[in-house]
mmCIF file of C-alpha atoms in Angstrom:
data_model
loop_
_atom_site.group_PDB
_atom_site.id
_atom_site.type_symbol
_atom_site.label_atom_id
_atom_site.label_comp_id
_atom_site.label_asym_id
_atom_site.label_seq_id
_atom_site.Cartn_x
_atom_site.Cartn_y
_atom_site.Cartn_z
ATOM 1 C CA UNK A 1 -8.619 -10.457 -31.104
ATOM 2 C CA UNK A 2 -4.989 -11.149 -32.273
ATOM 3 C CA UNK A 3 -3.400 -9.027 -29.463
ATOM 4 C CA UNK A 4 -5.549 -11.359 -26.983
ATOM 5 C CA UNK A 5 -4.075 -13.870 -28.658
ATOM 6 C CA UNK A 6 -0.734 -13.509 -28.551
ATOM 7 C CA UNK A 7 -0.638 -12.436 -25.233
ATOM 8 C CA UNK A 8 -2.147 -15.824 -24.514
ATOM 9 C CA UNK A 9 0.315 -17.389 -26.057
ATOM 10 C CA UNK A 10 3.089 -15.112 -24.416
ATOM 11 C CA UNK A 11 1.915 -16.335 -21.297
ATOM 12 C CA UNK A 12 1.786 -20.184 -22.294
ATOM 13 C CA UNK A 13 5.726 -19.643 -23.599
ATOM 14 C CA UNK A 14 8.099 -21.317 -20.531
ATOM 15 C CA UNK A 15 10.989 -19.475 -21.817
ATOM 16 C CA UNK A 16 9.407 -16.234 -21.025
ATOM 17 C CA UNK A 17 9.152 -17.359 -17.897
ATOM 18 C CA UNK A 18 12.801 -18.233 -16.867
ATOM 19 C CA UNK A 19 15.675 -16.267 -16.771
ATOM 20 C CA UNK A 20 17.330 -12.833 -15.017
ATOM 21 C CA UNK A 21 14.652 -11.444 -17.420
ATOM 22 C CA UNK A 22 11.969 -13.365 -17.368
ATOM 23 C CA UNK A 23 8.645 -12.589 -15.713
ATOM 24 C CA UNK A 24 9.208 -14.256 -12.729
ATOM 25 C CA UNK A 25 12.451 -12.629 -12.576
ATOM 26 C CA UNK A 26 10.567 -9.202 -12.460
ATOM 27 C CA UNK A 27 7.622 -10.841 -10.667
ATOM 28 C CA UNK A 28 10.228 -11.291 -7.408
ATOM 29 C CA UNK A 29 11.574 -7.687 -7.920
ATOM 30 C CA UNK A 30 8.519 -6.110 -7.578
ATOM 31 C CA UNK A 31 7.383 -8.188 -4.553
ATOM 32 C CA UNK A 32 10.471 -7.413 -2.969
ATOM 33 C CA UNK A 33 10.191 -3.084 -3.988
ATOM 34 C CA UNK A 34 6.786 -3.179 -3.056
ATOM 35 C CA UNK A 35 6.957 -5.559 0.382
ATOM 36 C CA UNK A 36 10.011 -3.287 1.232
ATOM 37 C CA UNK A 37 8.414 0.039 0.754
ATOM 38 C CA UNK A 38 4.803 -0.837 2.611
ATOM 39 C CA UNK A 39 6.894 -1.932 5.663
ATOM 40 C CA UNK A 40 8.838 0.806 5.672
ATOM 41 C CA UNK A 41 5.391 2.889 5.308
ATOM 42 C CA UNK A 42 4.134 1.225 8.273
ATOM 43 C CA UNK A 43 7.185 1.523 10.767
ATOM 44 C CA UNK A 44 6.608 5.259 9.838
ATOM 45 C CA UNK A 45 3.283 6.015 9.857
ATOM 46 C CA UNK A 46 1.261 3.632 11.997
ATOM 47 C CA UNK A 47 2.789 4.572 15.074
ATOM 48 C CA UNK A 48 2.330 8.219 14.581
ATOM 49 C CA UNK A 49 -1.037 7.819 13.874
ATOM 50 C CA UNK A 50 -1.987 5.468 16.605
ATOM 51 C CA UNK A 51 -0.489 7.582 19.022
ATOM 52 C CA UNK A 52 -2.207 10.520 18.065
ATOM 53 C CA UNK A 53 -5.475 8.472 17.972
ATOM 54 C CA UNK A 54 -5.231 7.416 21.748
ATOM 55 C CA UNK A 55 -4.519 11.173 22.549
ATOM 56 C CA UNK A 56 -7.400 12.569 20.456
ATOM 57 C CA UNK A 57 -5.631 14.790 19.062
ATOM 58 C CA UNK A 58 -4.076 15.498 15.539
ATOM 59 C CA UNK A 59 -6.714 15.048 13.441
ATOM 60 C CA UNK A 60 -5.562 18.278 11.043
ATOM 61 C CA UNK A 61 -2.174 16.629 10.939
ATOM 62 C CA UNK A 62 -3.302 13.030 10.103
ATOM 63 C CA UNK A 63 -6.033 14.905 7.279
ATOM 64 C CA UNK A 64 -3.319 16.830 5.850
ATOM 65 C CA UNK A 65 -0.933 14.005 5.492
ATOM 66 C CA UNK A 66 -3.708 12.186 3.850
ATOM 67 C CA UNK A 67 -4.309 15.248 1.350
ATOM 68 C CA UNK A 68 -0.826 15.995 0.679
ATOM 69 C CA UNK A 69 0.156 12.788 -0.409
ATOM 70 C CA UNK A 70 -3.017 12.174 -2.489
ATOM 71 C CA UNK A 71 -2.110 15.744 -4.486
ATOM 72 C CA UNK A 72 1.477 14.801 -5.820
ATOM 73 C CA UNK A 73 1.793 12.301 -8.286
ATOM 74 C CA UNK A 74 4.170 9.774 -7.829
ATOM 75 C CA UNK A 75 6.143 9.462 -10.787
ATOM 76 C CA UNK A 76 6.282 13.497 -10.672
ATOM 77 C CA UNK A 77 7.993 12.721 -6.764
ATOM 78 C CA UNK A 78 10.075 9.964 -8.149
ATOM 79 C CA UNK A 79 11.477 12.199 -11.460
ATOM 80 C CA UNK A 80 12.394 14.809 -9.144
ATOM 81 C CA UNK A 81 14.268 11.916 -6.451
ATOM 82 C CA UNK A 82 16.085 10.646 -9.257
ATOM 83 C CA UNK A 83 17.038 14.169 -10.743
ATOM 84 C CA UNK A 84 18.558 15.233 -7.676
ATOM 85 C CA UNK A 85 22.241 14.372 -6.169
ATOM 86 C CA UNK A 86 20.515 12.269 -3.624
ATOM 87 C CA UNK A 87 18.889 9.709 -3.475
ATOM 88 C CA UNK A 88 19.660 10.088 -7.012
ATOM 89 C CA UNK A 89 19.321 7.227 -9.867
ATOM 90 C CA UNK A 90 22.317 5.155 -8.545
ATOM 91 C CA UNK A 91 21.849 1.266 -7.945
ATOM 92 C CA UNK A 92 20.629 0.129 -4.409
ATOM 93 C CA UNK A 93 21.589 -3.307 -3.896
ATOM 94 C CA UNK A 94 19.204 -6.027 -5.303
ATOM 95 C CA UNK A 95 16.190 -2.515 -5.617
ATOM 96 C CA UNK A 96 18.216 -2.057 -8.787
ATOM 97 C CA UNK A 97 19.026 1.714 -10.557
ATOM 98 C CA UNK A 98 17.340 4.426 -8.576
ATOM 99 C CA UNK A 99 16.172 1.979 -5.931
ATOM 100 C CA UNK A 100 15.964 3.924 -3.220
ATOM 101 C CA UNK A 101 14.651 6.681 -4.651
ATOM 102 C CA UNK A 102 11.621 4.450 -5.875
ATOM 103 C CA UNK A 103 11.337 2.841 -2.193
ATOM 104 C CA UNK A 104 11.320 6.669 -1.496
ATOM 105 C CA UNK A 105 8.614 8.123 -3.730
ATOM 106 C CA UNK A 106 6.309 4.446 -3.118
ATOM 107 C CA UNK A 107 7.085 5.129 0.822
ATOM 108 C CA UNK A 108 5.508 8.601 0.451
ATOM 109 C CA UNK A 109 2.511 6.980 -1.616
ATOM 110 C CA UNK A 110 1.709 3.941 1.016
ATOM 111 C CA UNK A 111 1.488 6.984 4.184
ATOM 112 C CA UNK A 112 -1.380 8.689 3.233
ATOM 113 C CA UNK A 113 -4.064 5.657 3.535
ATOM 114 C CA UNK A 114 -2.037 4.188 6.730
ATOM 115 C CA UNK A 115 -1.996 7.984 8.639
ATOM 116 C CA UNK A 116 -5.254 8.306 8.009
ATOM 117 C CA UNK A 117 -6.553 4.666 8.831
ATOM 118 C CA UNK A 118 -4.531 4.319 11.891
ATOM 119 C CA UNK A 119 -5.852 7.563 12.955
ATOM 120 C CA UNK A 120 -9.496 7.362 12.036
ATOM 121 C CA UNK A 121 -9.479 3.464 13.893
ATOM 122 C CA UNK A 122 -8.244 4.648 16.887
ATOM 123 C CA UNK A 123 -10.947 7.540 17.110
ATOM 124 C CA UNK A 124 -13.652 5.319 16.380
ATOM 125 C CA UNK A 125 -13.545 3.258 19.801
ATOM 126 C CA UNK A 126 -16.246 4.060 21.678
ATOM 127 C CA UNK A 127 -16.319 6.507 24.588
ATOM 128 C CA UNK A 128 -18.258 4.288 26.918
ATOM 129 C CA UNK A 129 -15.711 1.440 26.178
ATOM 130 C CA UNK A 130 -12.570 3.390 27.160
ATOM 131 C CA UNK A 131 -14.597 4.844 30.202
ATOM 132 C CA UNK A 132 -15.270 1.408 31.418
ATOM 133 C CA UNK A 133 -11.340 0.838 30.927
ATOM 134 C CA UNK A 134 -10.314 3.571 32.870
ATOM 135 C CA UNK A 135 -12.792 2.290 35.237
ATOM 136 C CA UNK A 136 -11.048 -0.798 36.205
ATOM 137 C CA UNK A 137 -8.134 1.072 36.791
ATOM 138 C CA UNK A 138 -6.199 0.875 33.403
ATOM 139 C CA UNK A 139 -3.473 2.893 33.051
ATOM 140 C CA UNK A 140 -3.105 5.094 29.043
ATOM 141 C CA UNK A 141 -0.411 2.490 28.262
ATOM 142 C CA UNK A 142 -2.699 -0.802 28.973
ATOM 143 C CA UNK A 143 -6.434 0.516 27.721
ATOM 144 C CA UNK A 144 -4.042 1.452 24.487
ATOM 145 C CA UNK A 145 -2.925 -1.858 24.035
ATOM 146 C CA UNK A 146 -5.438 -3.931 25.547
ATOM 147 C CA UNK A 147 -8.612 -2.196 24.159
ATOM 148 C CA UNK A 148 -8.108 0.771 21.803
ATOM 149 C CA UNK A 149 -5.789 -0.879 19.709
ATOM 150 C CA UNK A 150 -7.832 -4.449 19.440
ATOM 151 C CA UNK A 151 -10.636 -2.841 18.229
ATOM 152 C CA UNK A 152 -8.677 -0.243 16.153
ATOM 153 C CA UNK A 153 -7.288 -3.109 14.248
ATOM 154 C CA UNK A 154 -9.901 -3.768 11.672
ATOM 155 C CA UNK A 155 -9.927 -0.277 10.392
ATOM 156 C CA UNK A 156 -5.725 -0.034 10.479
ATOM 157 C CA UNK A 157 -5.873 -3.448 8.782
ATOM 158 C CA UNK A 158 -7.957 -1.942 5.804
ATOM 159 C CA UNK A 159 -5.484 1.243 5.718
ATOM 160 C CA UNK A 160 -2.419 -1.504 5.594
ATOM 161 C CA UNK A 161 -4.906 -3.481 2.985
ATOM 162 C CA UNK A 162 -5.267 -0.307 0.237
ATOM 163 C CA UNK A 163 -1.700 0.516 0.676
ATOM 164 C CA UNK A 164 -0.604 -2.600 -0.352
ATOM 165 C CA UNK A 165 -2.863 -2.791 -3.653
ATOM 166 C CA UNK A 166 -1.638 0.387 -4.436
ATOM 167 C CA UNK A 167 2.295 0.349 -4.053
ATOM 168 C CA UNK A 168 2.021 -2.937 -5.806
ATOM 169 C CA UNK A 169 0.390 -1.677 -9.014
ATOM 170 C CA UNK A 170 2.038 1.482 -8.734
ATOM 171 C CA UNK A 171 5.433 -0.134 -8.274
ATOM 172 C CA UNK A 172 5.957 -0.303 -12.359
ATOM 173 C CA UNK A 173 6.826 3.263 -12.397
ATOM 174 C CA UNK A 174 10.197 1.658 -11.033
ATOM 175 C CA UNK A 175 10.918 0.937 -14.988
ATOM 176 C CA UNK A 176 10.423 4.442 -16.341
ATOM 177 C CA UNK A 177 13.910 5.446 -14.509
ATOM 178 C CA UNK A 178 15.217 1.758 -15.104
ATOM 179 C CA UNK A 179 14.375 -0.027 -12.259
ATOM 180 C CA UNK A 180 12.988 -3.289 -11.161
ATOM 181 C CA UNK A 181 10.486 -4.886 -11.745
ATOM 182 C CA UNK A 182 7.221 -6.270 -14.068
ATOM 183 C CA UNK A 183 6.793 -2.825 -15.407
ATOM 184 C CA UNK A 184 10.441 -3.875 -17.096
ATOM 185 C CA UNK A 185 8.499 -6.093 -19.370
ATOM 186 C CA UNK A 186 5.593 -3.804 -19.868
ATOM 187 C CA UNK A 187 7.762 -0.447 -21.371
ATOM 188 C CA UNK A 188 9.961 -3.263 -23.162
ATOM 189 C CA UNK A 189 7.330 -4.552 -25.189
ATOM 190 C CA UNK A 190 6.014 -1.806 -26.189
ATOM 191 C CA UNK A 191 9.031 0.399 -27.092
ATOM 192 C CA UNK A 192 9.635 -2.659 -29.153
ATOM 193 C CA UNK A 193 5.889 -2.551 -30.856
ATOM 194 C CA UNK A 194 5.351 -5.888 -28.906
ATOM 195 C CA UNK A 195 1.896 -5.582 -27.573
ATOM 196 C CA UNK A 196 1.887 -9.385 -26.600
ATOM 197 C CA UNK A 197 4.780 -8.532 -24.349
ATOM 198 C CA UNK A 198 3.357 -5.432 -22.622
ATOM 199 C CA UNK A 199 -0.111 -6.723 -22.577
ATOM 200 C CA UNK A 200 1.358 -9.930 -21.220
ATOM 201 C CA UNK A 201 3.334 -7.751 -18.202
ATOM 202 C CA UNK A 202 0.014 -6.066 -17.656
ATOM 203 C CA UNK A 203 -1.946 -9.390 -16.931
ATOM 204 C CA UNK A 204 0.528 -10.271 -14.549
ATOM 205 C CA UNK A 205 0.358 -7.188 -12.529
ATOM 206 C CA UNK A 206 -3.396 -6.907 -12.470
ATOM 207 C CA UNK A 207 -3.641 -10.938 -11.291
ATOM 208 C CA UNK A 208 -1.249 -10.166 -8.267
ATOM 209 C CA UNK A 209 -2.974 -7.385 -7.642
ATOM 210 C CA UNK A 210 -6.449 -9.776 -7.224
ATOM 211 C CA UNK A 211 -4.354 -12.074 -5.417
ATOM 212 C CA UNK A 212 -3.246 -9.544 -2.858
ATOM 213 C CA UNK A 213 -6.548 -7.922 -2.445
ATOM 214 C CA UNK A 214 -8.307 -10.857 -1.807
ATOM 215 C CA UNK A 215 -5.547 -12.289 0.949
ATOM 216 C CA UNK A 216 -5.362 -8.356 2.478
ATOM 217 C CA UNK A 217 -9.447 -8.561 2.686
ATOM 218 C CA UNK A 218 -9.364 -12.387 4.749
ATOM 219 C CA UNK A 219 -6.384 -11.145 7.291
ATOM 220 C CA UNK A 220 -8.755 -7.709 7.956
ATOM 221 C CA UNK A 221 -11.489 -10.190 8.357
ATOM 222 C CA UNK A 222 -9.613 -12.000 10.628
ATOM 223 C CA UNK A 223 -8.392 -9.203 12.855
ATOM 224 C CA UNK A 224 -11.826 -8.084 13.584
ATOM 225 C CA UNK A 225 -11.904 -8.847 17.048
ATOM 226 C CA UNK A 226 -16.020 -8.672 16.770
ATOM 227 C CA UNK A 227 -17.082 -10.762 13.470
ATOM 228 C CA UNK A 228 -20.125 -8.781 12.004
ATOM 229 C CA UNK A 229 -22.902 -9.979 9.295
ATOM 230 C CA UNK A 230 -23.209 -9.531 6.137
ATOM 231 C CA UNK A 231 -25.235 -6.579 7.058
ATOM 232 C CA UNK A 232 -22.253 -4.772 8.292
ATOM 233 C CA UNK A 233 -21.288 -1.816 6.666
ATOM 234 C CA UNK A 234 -17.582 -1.461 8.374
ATOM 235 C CA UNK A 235 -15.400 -2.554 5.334
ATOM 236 C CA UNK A 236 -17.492 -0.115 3.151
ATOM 237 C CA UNK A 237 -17.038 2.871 5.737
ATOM 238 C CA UNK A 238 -13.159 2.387 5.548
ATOM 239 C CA UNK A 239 -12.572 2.195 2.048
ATOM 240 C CA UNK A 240 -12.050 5.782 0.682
ATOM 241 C CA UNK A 241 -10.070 7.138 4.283
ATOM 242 C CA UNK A 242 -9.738 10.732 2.422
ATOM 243 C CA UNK A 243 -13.782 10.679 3.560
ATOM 244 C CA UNK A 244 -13.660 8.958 6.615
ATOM 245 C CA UNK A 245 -11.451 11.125 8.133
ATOM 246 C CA UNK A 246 -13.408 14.472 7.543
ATOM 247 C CA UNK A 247 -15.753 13.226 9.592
ATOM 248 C CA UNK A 248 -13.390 12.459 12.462
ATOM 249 C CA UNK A 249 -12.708 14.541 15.439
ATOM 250 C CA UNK A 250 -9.608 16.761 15.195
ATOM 251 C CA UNK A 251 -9.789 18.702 18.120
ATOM 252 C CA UNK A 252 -9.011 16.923 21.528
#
C-alpha cells in the first residue's frame, strides 16, 4: 500500500513534471516516436494492402506479413538494429540515441495489423455492391475510391486503431538502448530501487494508452459510412486481424 502511495504522491509532485526530464518531457517524446512511426507504417502498408484488396488477390502475402511480424519480438528486432553499423545506435535528431532504429523496429511492429486490416476491409465489400458499380459504368479507379474504399474504411480504421495502442505502449523499449521517451522514467526508477518513479512512468503510459483507445474507437465509429446498433458485431469481428484474415479469400 506504500508503493501506491508514493506513486500517488510522485504524480501530485509539479517538479516531476517540468523539466528536459520530466514526465512531460518524455510524455512529448514518445508521442512524437510513436506518431512518427504509425505514419510511417501507414504510408507503407495501407496502400499495398488496399491495392491488393481491390484486385483480390494477395491474400498469402497480406497473411504472411501479418504472421511474420507477429513472430519476432520487437526488442529482439530493435537489439539487432542497434547492433549493426546501420541504422545503428547513433542520435536521430529530436528521436534521440538509436532513433531511427527504434522508428525502424516500431515501423515493422505497426505493419502487421494495418496489412492485414487494409486487406481483409477491402475483401469484405460485397460482390453485389461492386457489380452494381461496374454496372453504372465505373471504371477500377472510381468503384475503388468511390465504393470499395468507403466501406473498407471502418475495418482499415480499426487496423490503424490497434496499431496505434500498440506502438504507443510498446514505444518504452526506446529506453532499453537509451532512447526517448516515458520508458526513460520507468528503467530510471527502478535501476535506482525507486518504485514510486517506475510505477509512476507506468501509470502514465497505461492512461495514454486509455486515452488513445478510446479517441481511435470514436474516429472508427465515425468513419463507418453505415452506423450499425448495438447489435452489431463489426468492431468485434476486426479485433484480432491474425483471425480475420484466415478466413479471407487469397486466391483471385
Amino acid at each position: 500500500m506504500d508503493l501506491f502511495s508514493e506513486t500517488w504522491q510522485y504524480l501530485l509532485d509539479g517538479d516531476n513534471w517540468t523539466g528536459a526530464e520530466g514526465l512531460v518531457a518524455r510524455l512529448l517524446e514518445q508521442l512524437l516516436l510513436a506518431a512518427t512511426a504509425l505514419v510511417a507504417a501507414m504510408l507503407l502498408g495501407l496502400p499495398l494492402a488496399l491495392w491488393l484488396g481491390h484486385l483480390g488477390k494477395g491474400g498469402f502475402l497480406a497473411v504472411n506479413i501479418s504472421n511474420v511480424g507477429r513472430a519476432v519480438p520487437t526488442f529482439a528486432l530493435l537489439a539487432i538494429l542497434v547492433a549493426a553499423d546501420w541504422p545503428g545506435s547513433a542520435d536521430f535528431g529530436p528521436y534521440g540515441r538509436a532513433g531511427l532504429a527504434t522508428l525502424i523496429a516500431l515501423v515493422l511492429f505497426a505493419l502487421p495489423p494495418l496489412i492485414t486490416n487494409g486487406y481483409v476491409g477491402m475483401r469484405e465489400v460485397p460482390a453485389d455492391v461492386q457489380e452494381a458499380a461496374d454496372g453504372m459504368g465505373m471504371s477500377p479507379v472510381q468503384r475503388f475510391r468511390r465504393v470499395e474504399l468507403p466501406l473498407a474504411l471502418p475495418v482499415v480504421a480499426s487496423g490503424v486503431r490497434l496499431a496505434l495502442v500498440q506502438v504507443w505502449a510498446t514505444a518504452t523499449i526506446a529506453a532499453l538502448v537509451a532512447g526517448p521517451g516515458l520508458g526513460r522514467i520507468i528503467t530510471e526508477g527502478f535501476a535506482r530501487n525507486d518504485y514510486a518513479q517506475g510505477m509512476a512512468g507506468a501509470v502514465v503510459v497505461a492512461v495514454v494508452a486509455l486515452v488513445l483507445e478510446l479517441a481511435a474507437a470514436a474516429a472508427q465509429r465515425a468513419a463507418d459510412p453505415m452506423p450499425s446498433g448495438p447489435s452489431t458485431s463489426r468492431d468485434d469481428a476486426v479485433s484480432v486481424p491474425s483471425t480475420t484474415v484466415t478466413e479471407a479469400p487469397t486466391g483471385s
